[in-house]
Coordinates of C-alpha atoms in Angstrom, one line a residue:
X30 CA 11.4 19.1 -5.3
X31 CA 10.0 15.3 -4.9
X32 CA 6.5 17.0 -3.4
X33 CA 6.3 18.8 -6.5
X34 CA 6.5 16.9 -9.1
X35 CA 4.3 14.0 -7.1
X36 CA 1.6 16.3 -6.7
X37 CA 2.0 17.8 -10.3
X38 CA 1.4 14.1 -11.8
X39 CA -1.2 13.7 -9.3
X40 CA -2.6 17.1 -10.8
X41 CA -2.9 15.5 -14.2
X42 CA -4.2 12.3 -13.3
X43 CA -7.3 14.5 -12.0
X44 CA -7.6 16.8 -15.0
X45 CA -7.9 13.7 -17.5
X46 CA -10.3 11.9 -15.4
X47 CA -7.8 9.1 -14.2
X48 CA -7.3 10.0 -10.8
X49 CA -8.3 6.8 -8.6
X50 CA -11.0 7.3 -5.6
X51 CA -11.7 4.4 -3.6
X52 CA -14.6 3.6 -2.1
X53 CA -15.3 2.5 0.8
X54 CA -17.6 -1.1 0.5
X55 CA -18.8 -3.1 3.1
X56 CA -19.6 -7.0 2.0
X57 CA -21.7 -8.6 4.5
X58 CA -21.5 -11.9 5.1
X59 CA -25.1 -14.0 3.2
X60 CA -25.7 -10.3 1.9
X61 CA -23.7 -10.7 -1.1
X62 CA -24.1 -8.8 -4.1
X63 CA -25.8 -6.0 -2.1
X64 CA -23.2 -4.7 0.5
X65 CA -23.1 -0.9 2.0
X66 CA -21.0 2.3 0.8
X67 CA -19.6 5.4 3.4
X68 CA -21.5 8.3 2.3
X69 CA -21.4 11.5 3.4
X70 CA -21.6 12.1 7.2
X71 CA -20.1 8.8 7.9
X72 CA -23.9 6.9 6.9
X73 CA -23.7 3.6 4.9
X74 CA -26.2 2.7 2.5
X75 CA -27.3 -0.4 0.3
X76 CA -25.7 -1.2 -3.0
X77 CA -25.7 -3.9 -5.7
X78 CA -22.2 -4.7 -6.5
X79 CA -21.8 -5.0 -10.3
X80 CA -18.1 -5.5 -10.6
X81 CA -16.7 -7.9 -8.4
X82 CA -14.1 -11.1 -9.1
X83 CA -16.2 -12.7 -6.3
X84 CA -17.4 -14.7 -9.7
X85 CA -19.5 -17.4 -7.9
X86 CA -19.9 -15.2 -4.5
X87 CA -17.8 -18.2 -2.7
X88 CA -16.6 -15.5 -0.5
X89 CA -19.9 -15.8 0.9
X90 CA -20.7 -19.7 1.5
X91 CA -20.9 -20.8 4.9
X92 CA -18.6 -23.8 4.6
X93 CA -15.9 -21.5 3.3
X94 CA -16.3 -19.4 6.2
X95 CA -16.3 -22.2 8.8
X96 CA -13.4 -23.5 7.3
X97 CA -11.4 -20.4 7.9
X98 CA -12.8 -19.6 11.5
X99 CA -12.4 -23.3 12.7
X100 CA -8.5 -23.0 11.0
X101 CA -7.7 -20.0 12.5
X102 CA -8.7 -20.9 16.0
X103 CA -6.5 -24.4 15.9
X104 CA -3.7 -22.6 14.2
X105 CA -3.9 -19.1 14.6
X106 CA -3.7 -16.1 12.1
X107 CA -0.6 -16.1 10.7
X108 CA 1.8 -18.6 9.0
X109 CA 4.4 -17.9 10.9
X110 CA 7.5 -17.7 8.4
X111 CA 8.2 -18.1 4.7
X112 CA 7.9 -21.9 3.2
X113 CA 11.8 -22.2 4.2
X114 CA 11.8 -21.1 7.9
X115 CA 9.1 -22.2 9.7
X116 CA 5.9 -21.3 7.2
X117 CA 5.3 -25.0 5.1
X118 CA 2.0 -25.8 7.6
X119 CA -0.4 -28.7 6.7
X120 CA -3.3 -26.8 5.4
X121 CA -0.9 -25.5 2.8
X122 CA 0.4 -28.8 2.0
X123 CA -3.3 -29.9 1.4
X124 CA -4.0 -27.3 -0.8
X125 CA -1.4 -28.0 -3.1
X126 CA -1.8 -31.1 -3.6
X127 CA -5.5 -29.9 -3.9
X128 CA -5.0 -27.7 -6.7
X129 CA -2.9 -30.3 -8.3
X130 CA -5.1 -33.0 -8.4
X131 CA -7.6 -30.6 -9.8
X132 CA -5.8 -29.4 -12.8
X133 CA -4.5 -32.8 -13.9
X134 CA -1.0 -31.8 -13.2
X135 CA 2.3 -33.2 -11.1
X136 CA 2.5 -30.6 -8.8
X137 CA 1.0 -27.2 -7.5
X138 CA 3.1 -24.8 -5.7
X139 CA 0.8 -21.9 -3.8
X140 CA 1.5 -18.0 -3.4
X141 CA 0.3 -15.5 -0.9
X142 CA -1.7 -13.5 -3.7
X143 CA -2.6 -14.1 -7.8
X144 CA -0.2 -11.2 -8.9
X145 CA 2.8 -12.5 -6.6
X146 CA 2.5 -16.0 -8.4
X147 CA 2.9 -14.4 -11.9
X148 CA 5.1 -12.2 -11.2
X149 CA 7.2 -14.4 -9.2
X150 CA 6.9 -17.5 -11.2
X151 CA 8.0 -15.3 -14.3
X152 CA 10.9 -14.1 -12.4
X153 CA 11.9 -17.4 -12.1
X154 CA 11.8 -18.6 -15.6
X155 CA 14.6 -16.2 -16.5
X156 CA 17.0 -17.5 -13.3
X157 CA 16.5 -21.0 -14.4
X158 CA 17.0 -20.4 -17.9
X159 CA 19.3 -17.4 -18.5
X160 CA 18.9 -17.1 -21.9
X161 CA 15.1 -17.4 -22.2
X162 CA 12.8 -15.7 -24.8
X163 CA 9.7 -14.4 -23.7
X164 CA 6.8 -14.1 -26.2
X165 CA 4.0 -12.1 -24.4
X166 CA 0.9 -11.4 -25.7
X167 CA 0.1 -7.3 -26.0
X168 CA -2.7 -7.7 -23.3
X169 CA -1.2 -9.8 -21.0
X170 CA -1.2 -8.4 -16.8
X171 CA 0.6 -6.3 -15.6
X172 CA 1.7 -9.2 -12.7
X173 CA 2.8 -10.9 -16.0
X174 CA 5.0 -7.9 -17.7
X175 CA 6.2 -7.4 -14.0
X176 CA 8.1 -11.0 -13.8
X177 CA 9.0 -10.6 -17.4
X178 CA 10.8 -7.5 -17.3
X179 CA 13.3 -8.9 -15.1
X180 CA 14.4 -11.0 -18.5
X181 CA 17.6 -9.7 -19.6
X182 CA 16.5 -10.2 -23.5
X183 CA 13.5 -8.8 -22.3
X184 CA 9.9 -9.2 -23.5
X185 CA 9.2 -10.2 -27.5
X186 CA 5.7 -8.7 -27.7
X187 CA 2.7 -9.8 -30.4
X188 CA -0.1 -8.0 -31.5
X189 CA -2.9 -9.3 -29.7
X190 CA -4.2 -12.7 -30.8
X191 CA -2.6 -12.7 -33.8
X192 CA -0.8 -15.8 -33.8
X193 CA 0.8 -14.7 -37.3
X194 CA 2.8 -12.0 -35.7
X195 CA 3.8 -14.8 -33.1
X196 CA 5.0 -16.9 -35.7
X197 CA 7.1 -14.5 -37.4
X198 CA 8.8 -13.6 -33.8
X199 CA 9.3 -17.3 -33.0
X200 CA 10.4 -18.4 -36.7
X201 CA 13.1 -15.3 -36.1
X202 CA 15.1 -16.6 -33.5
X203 CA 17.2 -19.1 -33.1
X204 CA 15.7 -22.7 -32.7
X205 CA 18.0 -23.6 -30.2
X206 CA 17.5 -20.6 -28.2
X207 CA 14.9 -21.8 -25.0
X208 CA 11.5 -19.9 -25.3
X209 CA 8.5 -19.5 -23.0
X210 CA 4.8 -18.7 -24.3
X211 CA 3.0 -16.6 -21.6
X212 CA -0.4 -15.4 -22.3
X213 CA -3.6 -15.5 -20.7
X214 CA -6.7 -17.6 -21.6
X215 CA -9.5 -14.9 -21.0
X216 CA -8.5 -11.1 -21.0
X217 CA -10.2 -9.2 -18.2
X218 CA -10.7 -5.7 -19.7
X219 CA -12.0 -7.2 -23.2
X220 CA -13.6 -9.8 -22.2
X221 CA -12.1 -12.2 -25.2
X222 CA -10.7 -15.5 -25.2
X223 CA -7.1 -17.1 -26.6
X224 CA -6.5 -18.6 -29.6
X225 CA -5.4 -21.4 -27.2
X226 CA -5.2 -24.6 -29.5
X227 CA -3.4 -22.4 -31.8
X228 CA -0.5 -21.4 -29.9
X229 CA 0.3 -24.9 -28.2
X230 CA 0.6 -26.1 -31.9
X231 CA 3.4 -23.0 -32.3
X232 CA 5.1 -24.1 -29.2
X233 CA 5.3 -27.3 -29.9
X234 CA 6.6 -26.5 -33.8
X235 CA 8.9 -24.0 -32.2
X236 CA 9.6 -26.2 -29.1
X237 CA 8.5 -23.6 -26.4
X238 CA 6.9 -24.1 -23.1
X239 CA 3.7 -22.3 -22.6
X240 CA 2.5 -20.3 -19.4
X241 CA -1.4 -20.0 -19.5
X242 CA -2.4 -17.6 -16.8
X243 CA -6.2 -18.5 -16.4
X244 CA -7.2 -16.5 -13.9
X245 CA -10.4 -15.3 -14.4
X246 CA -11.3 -18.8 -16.3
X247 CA -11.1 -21.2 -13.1
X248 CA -14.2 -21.6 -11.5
X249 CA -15.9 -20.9 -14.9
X250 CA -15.1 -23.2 -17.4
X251 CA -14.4 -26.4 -18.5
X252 CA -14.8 -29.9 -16.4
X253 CA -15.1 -29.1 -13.1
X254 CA -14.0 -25.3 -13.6
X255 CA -10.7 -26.1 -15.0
X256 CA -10.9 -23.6 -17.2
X257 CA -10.5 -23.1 -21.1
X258 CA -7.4 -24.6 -21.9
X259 CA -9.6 -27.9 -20.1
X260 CA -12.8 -26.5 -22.3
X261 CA -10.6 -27.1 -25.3
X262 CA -9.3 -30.3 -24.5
X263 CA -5.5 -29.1 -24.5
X264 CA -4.9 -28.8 -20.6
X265 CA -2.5 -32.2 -21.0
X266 CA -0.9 -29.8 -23.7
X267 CA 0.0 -26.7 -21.3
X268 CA 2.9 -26.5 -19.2
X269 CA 1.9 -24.2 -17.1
X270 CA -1.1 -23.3 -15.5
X271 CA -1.2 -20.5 -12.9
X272 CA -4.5 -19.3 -11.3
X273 CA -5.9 -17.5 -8.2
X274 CA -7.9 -18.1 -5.7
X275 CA -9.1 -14.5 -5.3
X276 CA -11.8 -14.5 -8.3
X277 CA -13.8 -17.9 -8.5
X278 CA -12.5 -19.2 -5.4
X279 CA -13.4 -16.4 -3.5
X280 CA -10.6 -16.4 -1.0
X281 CA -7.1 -14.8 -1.8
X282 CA -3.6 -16.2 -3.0
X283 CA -2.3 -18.0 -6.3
X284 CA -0.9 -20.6 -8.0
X285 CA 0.9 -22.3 -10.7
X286 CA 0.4 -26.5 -11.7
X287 CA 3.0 -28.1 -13.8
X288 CA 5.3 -30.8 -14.1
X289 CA 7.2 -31.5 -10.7
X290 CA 10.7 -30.6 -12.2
X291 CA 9.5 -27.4 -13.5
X292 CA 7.1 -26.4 -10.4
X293 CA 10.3 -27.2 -8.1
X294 CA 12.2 -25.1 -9.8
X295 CA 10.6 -22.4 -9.5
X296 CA 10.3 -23.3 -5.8
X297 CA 14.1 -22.9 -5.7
X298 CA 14.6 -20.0 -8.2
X299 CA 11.8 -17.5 -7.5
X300 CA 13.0 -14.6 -5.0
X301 CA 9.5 -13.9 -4.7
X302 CA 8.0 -17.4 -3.5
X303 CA 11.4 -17.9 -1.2
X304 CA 11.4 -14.8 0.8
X305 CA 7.8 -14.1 1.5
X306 CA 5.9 -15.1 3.8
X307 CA 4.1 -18.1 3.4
X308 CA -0.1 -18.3 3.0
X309 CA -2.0 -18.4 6.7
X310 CA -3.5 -22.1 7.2
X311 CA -6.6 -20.6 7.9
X312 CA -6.4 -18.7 4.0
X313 CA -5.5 -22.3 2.7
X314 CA -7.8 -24.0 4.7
X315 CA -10.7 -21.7 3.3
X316 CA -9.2 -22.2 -0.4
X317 CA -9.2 -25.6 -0.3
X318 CA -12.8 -26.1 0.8
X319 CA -13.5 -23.6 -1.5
X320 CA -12.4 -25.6 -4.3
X321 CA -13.9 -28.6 -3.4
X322 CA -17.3 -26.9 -3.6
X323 CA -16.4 -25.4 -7.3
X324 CA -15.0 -28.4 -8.9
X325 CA -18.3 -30.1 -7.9
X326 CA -20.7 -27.3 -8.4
X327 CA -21.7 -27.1 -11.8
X328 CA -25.3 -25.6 -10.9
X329 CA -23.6 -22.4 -10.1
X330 CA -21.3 -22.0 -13.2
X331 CA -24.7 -22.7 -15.6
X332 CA -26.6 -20.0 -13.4
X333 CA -23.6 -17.7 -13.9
X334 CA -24.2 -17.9 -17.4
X335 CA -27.8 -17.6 -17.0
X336 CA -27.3 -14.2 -15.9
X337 CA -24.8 -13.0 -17.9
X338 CA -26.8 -14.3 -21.1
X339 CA -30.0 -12.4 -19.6
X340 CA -28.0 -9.5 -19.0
X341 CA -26.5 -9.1 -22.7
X342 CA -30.2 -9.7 -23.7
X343 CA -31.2 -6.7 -21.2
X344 CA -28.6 -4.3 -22.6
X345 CA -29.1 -5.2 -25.9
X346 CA -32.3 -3.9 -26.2
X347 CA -31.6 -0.9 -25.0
X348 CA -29.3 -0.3 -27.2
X349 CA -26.3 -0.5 -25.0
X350 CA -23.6 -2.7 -26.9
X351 CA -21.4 -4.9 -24.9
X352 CA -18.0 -4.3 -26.6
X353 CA -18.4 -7.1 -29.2
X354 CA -14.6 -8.6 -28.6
X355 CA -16.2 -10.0 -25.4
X356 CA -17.0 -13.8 -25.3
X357 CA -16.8 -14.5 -21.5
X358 CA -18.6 -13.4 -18.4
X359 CA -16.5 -10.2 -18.6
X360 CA -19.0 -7.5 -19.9
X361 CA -17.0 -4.8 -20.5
X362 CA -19.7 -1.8 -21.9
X363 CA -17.5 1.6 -23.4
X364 CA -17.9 5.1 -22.6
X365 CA -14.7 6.1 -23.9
X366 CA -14.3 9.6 -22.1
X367 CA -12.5 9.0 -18.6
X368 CA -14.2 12.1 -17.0
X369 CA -18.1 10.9 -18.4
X370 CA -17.0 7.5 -16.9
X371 CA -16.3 8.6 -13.9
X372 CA -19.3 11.0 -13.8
X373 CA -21.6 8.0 -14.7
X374 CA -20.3 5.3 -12.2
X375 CA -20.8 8.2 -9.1
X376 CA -24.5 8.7 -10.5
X377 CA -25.2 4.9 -10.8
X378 CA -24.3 5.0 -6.6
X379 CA -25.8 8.1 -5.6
X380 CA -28.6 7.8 -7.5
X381 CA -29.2 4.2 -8.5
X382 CA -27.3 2.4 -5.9
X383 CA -25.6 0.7 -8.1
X384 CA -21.8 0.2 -7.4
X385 CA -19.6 -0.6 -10.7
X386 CA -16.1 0.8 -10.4
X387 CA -15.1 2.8 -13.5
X388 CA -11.9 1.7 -15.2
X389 CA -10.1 4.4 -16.6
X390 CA -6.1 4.8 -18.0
X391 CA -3.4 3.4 -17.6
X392 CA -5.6 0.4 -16.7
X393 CA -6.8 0.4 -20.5
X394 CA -5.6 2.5 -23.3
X395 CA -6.3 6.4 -23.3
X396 CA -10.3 7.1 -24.8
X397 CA -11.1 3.7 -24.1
X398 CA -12.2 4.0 -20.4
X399 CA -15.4 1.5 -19.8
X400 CA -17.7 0.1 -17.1
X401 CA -16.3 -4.1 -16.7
X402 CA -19.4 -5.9 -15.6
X403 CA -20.0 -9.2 -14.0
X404 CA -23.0 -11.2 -13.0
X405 CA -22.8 -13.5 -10.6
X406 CA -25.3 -16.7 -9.5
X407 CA -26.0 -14.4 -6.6
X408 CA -27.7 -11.4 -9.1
X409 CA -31.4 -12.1 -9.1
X410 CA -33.5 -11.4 -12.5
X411 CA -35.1 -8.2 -10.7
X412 CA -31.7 -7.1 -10.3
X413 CA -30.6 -7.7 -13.6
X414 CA -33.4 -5.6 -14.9
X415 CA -33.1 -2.8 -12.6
X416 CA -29.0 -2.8 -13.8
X417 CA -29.9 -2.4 -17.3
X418 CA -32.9 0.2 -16.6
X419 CA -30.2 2.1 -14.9
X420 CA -27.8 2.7 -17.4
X421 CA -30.1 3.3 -19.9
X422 CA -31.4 6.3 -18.0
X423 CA -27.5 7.3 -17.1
X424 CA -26.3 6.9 -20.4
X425 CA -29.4 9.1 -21.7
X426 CA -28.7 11.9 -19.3
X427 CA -25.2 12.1 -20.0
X428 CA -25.5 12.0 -23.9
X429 CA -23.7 8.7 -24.1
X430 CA -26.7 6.6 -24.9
X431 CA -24.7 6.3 -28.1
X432 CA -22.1 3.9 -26.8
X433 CA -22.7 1.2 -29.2
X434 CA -21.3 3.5 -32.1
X435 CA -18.0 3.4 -30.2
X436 CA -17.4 0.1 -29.0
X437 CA -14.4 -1.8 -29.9

């Protein structure tokens, strides 16, 4: 019986085209974006990588590297225990106060992974406050809608960045009622920004605290990569900020900033900060240098934006349209058909070598399935071009040269 029905749903994941495949991809070390893909008889061969969170390809500086090879042989691999028993190390210590320092804020508090901090931290909100209302955006994570879920009024949802619809759901409970904001400042899949300025003046007329997730922001924007909320001069204005350092960082784990009463609660509250096991010094270690390099590194954030300018340009006039929501470095580009999604992004590798990942449902809404592109400082101009070139040609052959019609 539990066979069955597994492998029927697996059955109709593969006849609408959503059925994952992973690939097997090889980043090499100074390489970076070409790595190598397993292809048939066991070979690998050269690829551009079009789709990685490696935003500023820190994964790939030599000082982050050193600083993870030189922690790990003082320390070891592992942490050794959660925060409580054994796992609060000095590298960890460091980066907190790190992270803190950078975002302006009290204090930092540091997770094993990006989704783990939001889902955690969310978690938390509803222990601390037990009768907390949770106003979510429509296209906020799924690490977010994980933590909130465990809410027992459960998650007041509004239409994506319309702050009207938040207003009416705020101005319909009761004022003395505690509320939390959680939204995020650039949405991945769409590539669109927050009405950010607009919502801290609702939770402040509503008296809500606000939960900015900017995770694919840090690195990117603002005074020294803080981000939007920082681009828009409101950072002072946020309560919380939580962030990875798997995207600009280049590294792995997450975070939230805040005040210190707030950010030790959730230290005390959150199952999933206490009883997990803590980040490895040599993780933090790389982090932390990491970050030091981005906050001071402005040369690659204007050369990221270089490329993703250039790239628009390229696409443009071939008459493939970027979905117009997108603002940011995200360049999401619509097929719409899962199955001619999938089709294209295996043609772009076999025949192109060109690795972009197709994202497909329940990732994003059924018919909407898309190729998410990102630049990087790391893309040369050549490659750029030869990107574009590409999906013209694979776009033509497959009859969906006409994307721009559909795009969102």
């Amino acid at each position: 019986m539990y066979a069955d029905t597994a492998l029927e749903r697996l059955d109709d994941l593969k006849r609408d085209g959503s059925y994952r495949t992973f690939v097997t991809l090889n980043r090499h070390a100074g390489r970076y974006p070409m790595a190598t893909v397993k292809c048939d008889g066991g070979i690998y061969e050269d690829v551009q990588v079009w789709c990685s969170n490696d935003y500023l390809a820190m994964s790939q500086h030599p000082t982050v590297i050193a600083a993870m090879q030189d922690t790990a042989a003082r320390y070891g691999v592992g942490a050794g225990g959660s925060r409580n028993i054994g796992g609060t190390h000095q590298e960890v210590a460091l980066l907190e106060a790190e992270i803190a320092d950078w975002f302006r804020k009290e204090r930092a508090l540091a997770f094993p992974t990006g989704y783990g901090s939001n889902d955690a931290a969310l978690e938390a909100f509803s222990l601390i406050y037990p009768d907390l209302l949770i106003y979510s955006d429509a296209l906020d994570h799924a690490s977010m809608i994980s933590g909130i879920r465990r809410n027992k009024n459960g998650r007041r949802v509004w239409r994506h960045n319309d702050l009207n619809h938040l207003e009416k759901l705020l101005s319909a409970d009761d004022p003395s009622t505690p509320k939390l904001i959680a939204l995020e400042s650039v949405y991945s899949m769409d590539g669109d920004t927050a009405d950010l300025p607009g919502v801290v003046d609702l939770a402040r007329q509503y008296n809500a605290l606000t939960y900015l997730d900017e995770v694919h922001a840090i690195g990117l924007y603002g005074e020294q990569g803080r981000g939007i909320a920082d681009r828009e001069g409101i950072l002072d204005r946020i309560d919380v900020i939580q962030g990875t350092m798997a995207k600009a960082v280049g590294v792995i784990g997450g975070f939230i900033a805040g005040p210190d009463w707030l950010v030790d609660a959730v230290r005390s509250f959150a199952p999933g900060f206490i009883f997990t096991t803590s980040m490895p010094p040599a993780v933090a270690a790389a982090c932390r240098a990491s970050i030091q390099i981005v906050r001071a590194d402005d040369h690659a954030r204007d050369l990221l934006q270089s490329r993703t300018a250039q790239l628009r340009h390229e696409l443009g006039v071939r008459g493939i349209e970027i979905m117009p929501s997108s603002t940011t470095h995200v360049l999401p580009v619509f097929i719409g058909n899962a199955r001619n999604c999938r089709t294209a992004a295996a043609m772009l590798l076999d025949e192109y070598g060109i690795y972009i990942q197709p994202i497909n449902p329940p990732t994003v809404p059924l018919g909407t399935s898309r190729f998410r592109i990102n630049a990087t400082p790391a893309h040369t101009v050549e490659q750029v071009t030869h990107l574009a070139d590409s999906l013209d040609e694979v776009f033509s052959r497959l009859g969906i040269s006409e994307n721009k019609k559909n795009a969102r």
